[in-house]
Amino acid sequence: MGVQLFGTGDRWTRIALPVGYRRTARWVPRIGDEFPDFAADSTQGRLRFRAWARGAWVVFFAHPAAFTPVCTTEIAQFAMDAAEFAARGARLLAISRDPVAEASEWARQIGEDFAAPVGFPIVADPGGAIVEACGMIHGADEAPLPVRKTFVIDPAGRIRIIMEYPHCVGRSVAETLRVLDALQASDRHGLVAPADWRPGDPLLVPAGESHDHAGDRLGRTVRRLRGYLGVVDV
Ligand code: BEZ
């Protein structure tokens, strides 16, 4: 790990990046990358990312600002679906540039208004160092707000999915659960998920693996639609 400084204005934070990433002028997180460790204040106290994640799946999502309409519905929906994420072994972590006190008061109001306590931490990143390092800032304003960016990070600490939405459109929490299910099913069977896959749907033989090899490996029948398209019921 190598330590790099990220930040804007007079606020800078040290973030531990894998050494190889320091060779690029500006690292932007990509699928397959090791997610960097960071320490920050949150609505549940000081949080050190890797220690907090403890080898679980993590859904880490940025939202632009507290006390705003769309963000309120997103935090509320994640809170309402928290048990669904927990059932999949996934921990929720939000981040914005709001100070802890504001994020805490807003979360309290959401818990009251939606009858869904916000049981996950919201990281406070007023200086913008973490959201900047994570490629969550897309504007060129002086104190820009993060976009609605979601990382799904696996128990090995690798980024598996990145989703980004603009300020004017709220993300789909149901889609976040769907892709988490798809990733876990793909890992479990060594197969890949087709478009719009849902739990219970068949999976596909990965590109590059023969149908015979996949059938032997899984002890299952592969339905051959084309040489490059083999379907497996799981
Ligand atoms: C919203 O959540 O509605 C929002 C937040 C920041 C900028 C624009 C919209």
PDB file of N, CA and C in Angstrom, residues 46-92:
ATOM      1  N   ARG A  46     -16.100   7.155  14.330  1.00  0.00           N
ATOM      2  CA  ARG A  46     -14.941   7.043  13.440  1.00  0.00           C
ATOM      3  C   ARG A  46     -14.993   5.691  12.733  1.00  0.00           C
ATOM      4  N   LEU A  47     -14.759   5.695  11.443  1.00  0.00           N
ATOM      5  CA  LEU A  47     -14.896   4.463  10.666  1.00  0.00           C
ATOM      6  C   LEU A  47     -13.632   4.256   9.842  1.00  0.00           C
ATOM      7  N   ARG A  48     -13.032   3.082   9.980  1.00  0.00           N
ATOM      8  CA  ARG A  48     -11.903   2.702   9.119  1.00  0.00           C
ATOM      9  C   ARG A  48     -12.452   1.640   8.174  1.00  0.00           C
ATOM     10  N   PHE A  49     -12.433   1.938   6.870  1.00  0.00           N
ATOM     11  CA  PHE A  49     -13.222   1.165   5.923  1.00  0.00           C
ATOM     12  C   PHE A  49     -12.963  -0.341   5.976  1.00  0.00           C
ATOM     13  N   ARG A  50     -11.700  -0.755   5.829  1.00  0.00           N
ATOM     14  CA  ARG A  50     -11.429  -2.210   5.729  1.00  0.00           C
ATOM     15  C   ARG A  50     -11.840  -2.941   6.993  1.00  0.00           C
ATOM     16  N   ALA A  51     -11.515  -2.337   8.141  1.00  0.00           N
ATOM     17  CA  ALA A  51     -11.849  -2.979   9.415  1.00  0.00           C
ATOM     18  C   ALA A  51     -13.363  -3.047   9.571  1.00  0.00           C
ATOM     19  N   TRP A  52     -14.039  -1.993   9.116  1.00  0.00           N
ATOM     20  CA  TRP A  52     -15.509  -1.956   9.216  1.00  0.00           C
ATOM     21  C   TRP A  52     -16.135  -3.000   8.283  1.00  0.00           C
ATOM     22  N   ALA A  53     -15.582  -3.142   7.085  1.00  0.00           N
ATOM     23  CA  ALA A  53     -16.160  -4.072   6.103  1.00  0.00           C
ATOM     24  C   ALA A  53     -16.007  -5.519   6.568  1.00  0.00           C
ATOM     25  N   ARG A  54     -14.913  -5.796   7.267  1.00  0.00           N
ATOM     26  CA  ARG A  54     -14.675  -7.115   7.861  1.00  0.00           C
ATOM     27  C   ARG A  54     -14.939  -8.265   6.890  1.00  0.00           C
ATOM     28  N   GLY A  55     -14.499  -8.109   5.646  1.00  0.00           N
ATOM     29  CA  GLY A  55     -14.613  -9.212   4.684  1.00  0.00           C
ATOM     30  C   GLY A  55     -16.028  -9.505   4.231  1.00  0.00           C
ATOM     31  N   ALA A  56     -16.949  -8.559   4.426  1.00  0.00           N
ATOM     32  CA  ALA A  56     -18.333  -8.753   3.953  1.00  0.00           C
ATOM     33  C   ALA A  56     -18.497  -8.114   2.574  1.00  0.00           C
ATOM     34  N   TRP A  57     -19.590  -8.404   1.903  1.00  0.00           N
ATOM     35  CA  TRP A  57     -19.983  -7.604   0.740  1.00  0.00           C
ATOM     36  C   TRP A  57     -20.326  -6.212   1.247  1.00  0.00           C
ATOM     37  N   VAL A  58     -19.985  -5.188   0.463  1.00  0.00           N
ATOM     38  CA  VAL A  58     -20.288  -3.812   0.858  1.00  0.00           C
ATOM     39  C   VAL A  58     -20.960  -3.090  -0.314  1.00  0.00           C
ATOM     40  N   VAL A  59     -22.037  -2.398  -0.018  1.00  0.00           N
ATOM     41  CA  VAL A  59     -22.643  -1.471  -0.985  1.00  0.00           C
ATOM     42  C   VAL A  59     -22.325  -0.074  -0.464  1.00  0.00           C
ATOM     43  N   PHE A  60     -21.393   0.598  -1.160  1.00  0.00           N
ATOM     44  CA  PHE A  60     -20.900   1.913  -0.735  1.00  0.00           C
ATOM     45  C   PHE A  60     -21.447   2.941  -1.713  1.00  0.00           C
ATOM     46  N   PHE A  61     -22.266   3.841  -1.240  1.00  0.00           N
ATOM     47  CA  PHE A  61     -22.928   4.735  -2.196  1.00  0.00           C
ATOM     48  C   PHE A  61     -22.850   6.197  -1.776  1.00  0.00           C
ATOM     49  N   ALA A  62     -22.574   7.037  -2.758  1.00  0.00           N
ATOM     50  CA  ALA A  62     -22.518   8.485  -2.539  1.00  0.00           C
ATOM     51  C   ALA A  62     -23.854   9.099  -2.896  1.00  0.00           C
ATOM     52  N   HIS A  63     -24.222  10.137  -2.170  1.00  0.00           N
ATOM     53  CA  HIS A  63     -25.381  10.936  -2.558  1.00  0.00           C
ATOM     54  C   HIS A  63     -24.981  12.401  -2.434  1.00  0.00           C
ATOM     55  N   PRO A  64     -25.636  13.284  -3.193  1.00  0.00           N
ATOM     56  CA  PRO A  64     -25.158  14.672  -3.259  1.00  0.00           C
ATOM     57  C   PRO A  64     -25.212  15.448  -1.934  1.00  0.00           C
ATOM     58  N   ALA A  65     -26.351  15.415  -1.235  1.00  0.00           N
ATOM     59  CA  ALA A  65     -26.443  16.299  -0.057  1.00  0.00           C
ATOM     60  C   ALA A  65     -27.616  15.927   0.829  1.00  0.00           C
ATOM     61  N   ALA A  66     -27.427  16.176   2.124  1.00  0.00           N
ATOM     62  CA  ALA A  66     -28.509  15.965   3.101  1.00  0.00           C
ATOM     63  C   ALA A  66     -29.615  17.002   2.894  1.00  0.00           C
ATOM     64  N   PHE A  67     -30.789  16.698   3.393  1.00  0.00           N
ATOM     65  CA  PHE A  67     -31.946  17.607   3.354  1.00  0.00           C
ATOM     66  C   PHE A  67     -32.320  17.990   1.920  1.00  0.00           C
ATOM     67  N   THR A  68     -32.177  17.033   1.004  1.00  0.00           N
ATOM     68  CA  THR A  68     -32.594  17.271  -0.386  1.00  0.00           C
ATOM     69  C   THR A  68     -33.581  16.159  -0.763  1.00  0.00           C
ATOM     70  N   PRO A  69     -34.466  16.432  -1.738  1.00  0.00           N
ATOM     71  CA  PRO A  69     -35.588  15.510  -1.943  1.00  0.00           C
ATOM     72  C   PRO A  69     -35.201  14.107  -2.419  1.00  0.00           C
ATOM     73  N   VAL A  70     -34.471  14.015  -3.535  1.00  0.00           N
ATOM     74  CA  VAL A  70     -34.195  12.687  -4.096  1.00  0.00           C
ATOM     75  C   VAL A  70     -33.335  11.864  -3.132  1.00  0.00           C
ATOM     76  N   CYS A  71     -32.312  12.515  -2.551  1.00  0.00           N
ATOM     77  CA  CYS A  71     -31.428  11.812  -1.607  1.00  0.00           C
ATOM     78  C   CYS A  71     -32.220  11.243  -0.436  1.00  0.00           C
ATOM     79  N   THR A  72     -33.213  11.993   0.014  1.00  0.00           N
ATOM     80  CA  THR A  72     -34.027  11.529   1.141  1.00  0.00           C
ATOM     81  C   THR A  72     -34.702  10.212   0.781  1.00  0.00           C
ATOM     82  N   THR A  73     -35.251  10.147  -0.450  1.00  0.00           N
ATOM     83  CA  THR A  73     -35.943   8.908  -0.844  1.00  0.00           C
ATOM     84  C   THR A  73     -34.953   7.752  -0.998  1.00  0.00           C
ATOM     85  N   GLU A  74     -33.731   8.047  -1.434  1.00  0.00           N
ATOM     86  CA  GLU A  74     -32.740   6.965  -1.590  1.00  0.00           C
ATOM     87  C   GLU A  74     -32.328   6.400  -0.230  1.00  0.00           C
ATOM     88  N   ILE A  75     -32.002   7.291   0.706  1.00  0.00           N
ATOM     89  CA  ILE A  75     -31.593   6.816   2.041  1.00  0.00           C
ATOM     90  C   ILE A  75     -32.748   6.050   2.680  1.00  0.00           C
ATOM     91  N   ALA A  76     -33.964   6.573   2.509  1.00  0.00           N
ATOM     92  CA  ALA A  76     -35.133   5.901   3.089  1.00  0.00           C
ATOM     93  C   ALA A  76     -35.322   4.514   2.477  1.00  0.00           C
ATOM     94  N   GLN A  77     -35.154   4.408   1.160  1.00  0.00           N
ATOM     95  CA  GLN A  77     -35.362   3.096   0.513  1.00  0.00           C
ATOM     96  C   GLN A  77     -34.281   2.096   0.943  1.00  0.00           C
ATOM     97  N   PHE A  78     -33.028   2.563   1.034  1.00  0.00           N
ATOM     98  CA  PHE A  78     -31.979   1.661   1.544  1.00  0.00           C
ATOM     99  C   PHE A  78     -32.308   1.235   2.981  1.00  0.00           C
ATOM    100  N   ALA A  79     -32.796   2.171   3.790  1.00  0.00           N
ATOM    101  CA  ALA A  79     -33.137   1.831   5.179  1.00  0.00           C
ATOM    102  C   ALA A  79     -34.275   0.804   5.207  1.00  0.00           C
ATOM    103  N   MET A  80     -35.265   1.002   4.337  1.00  0.00           N
ATOM    104  CA  MET A  80     -36.408   0.075   4.328  1.00  0.00           C
ATOM    105  C   MET A  80     -35.997  -1.318   3.849  1.00  0.00           C
ATOM    106  N   ASP A  81     -34.979  -1.378   2.988  1.00  0.00           N
ATOM    107  CA  ASP A  81     -34.538  -2.668   2.442  1.00  0.00           C
ATOM    108  C   ASP A  81     -33.289  -3.209   3.143  1.00  0.00           C
ATOM    109  N   ALA A  82     -32.939  -2.625   4.278  1.00  0.00           N
ATOM    110  CA  ALA A  82     -31.683  -3.009   4.954  1.00  0.00           C
ATOM    111  C   ALA A  82     -31.645  -4.505   5.258  1.00  0.00           C
ATOM    112  N   ALA A  83     -32.796  -5.075   5.642  1.00  0.00           N
ATOM    113  CA  ALA A  83     -32.808  -6.509   5.979  1.00  0.00           C
ATOM    114  C   ALA A  83     -32.512  -7.368   4.755  1.00  0.00           C
ATOM    115  N   GLU A  84     -32.897  -6.886   3.560  1.00  0.00           N
ATOM    116  CA  GLU A  84     -32.610  -7.637   2.323  1.00  0.00           C
ATOM    117  C   GLU A  84     -31.097  -7.681   2.062  1.00  0.00           C
ATOM    118  N   PHE A  85     -30.432  -6.547   2.319  1.00  0.00           N
ATOM    119  CA  PHE A  85     -28.972  -6.538   2.131  1.00  0.00           C
ATOM    120  C   PHE A  85     -28.302  -7.423   3.181  1.00  0.00           C
ATOM    121  N   ALA A  86     -28.773  -7.333   4.418  1.00  0.00           N
ATOM    122  CA  ALA A  86     -28.177  -8.150   5.492  1.00  0.00           C
ATOM    123  C   ALA A  86     -28.355  -9.634   5.174  1.00  0.00           C
ATOM    124  N   ALA A  87     -29.506  -9.999   4.609  1.00  0.00           N
ATOM    125  CA  ALA A  87     -29.757 -11.411   4.284  1.00  0.00           C
ATOM    126  C   ALA A  87     -28.777 -11.925   3.230  1.00  0.00           C
ATOM    127  N   ARG A  88     -28.206 -11.015   2.460  1.00  0.00           N
ATOM    128  CA  ARG A  88     -27.219 -11.388   1.429  1.00  0.00           C
ATOM    129  C   ARG A  88     -25.798 -11.195   1.929  1.00  0.00           C
ATOM    130  N   GLY A  89     -25.645 -10.922   3.215  1.00  0.00           N
ATOM    131  CA  GLY A  89     -24.299 -10.737   3.790  1.00  0.00           C
ATOM    132  C   GLY A  89     -23.660  -9.432   3.353  1.00  0.00           C
ATOM    133  N   ALA A  90     -24.487  -8.426   3.036  1.00  0.00           N
ATOM    134  CA  ALA A  90     -23.950  -7.149   2.545  1.00  0.00           C
ATOM    135  C   ALA A  90     -24.182  -6.039   3.560  1.00  0.00           C
ATOM    136  N   ARG A  91     -23.164  -5.191   3.714  1.00  0.00           N
ATOM    137  CA  ARG A  91     -23.259  -4.048   4.618  1.00  0.00           C
ATOM    138  C   ARG A  91     -23.440  -2.781   3.786  1.00  0.00           C
ATOM    139  N   LEU A  92     -24.261  -1.868   4.271  1.00  0.00           N
ATOM    140  CA  LEU A  92     -24.534  -0.607   3.573  1.00  0.00           C
ATOM    141  C   LEU A  92     -23.685   0.501   4.167  1.00  0.00           C
TER     142      LEU A  92
END
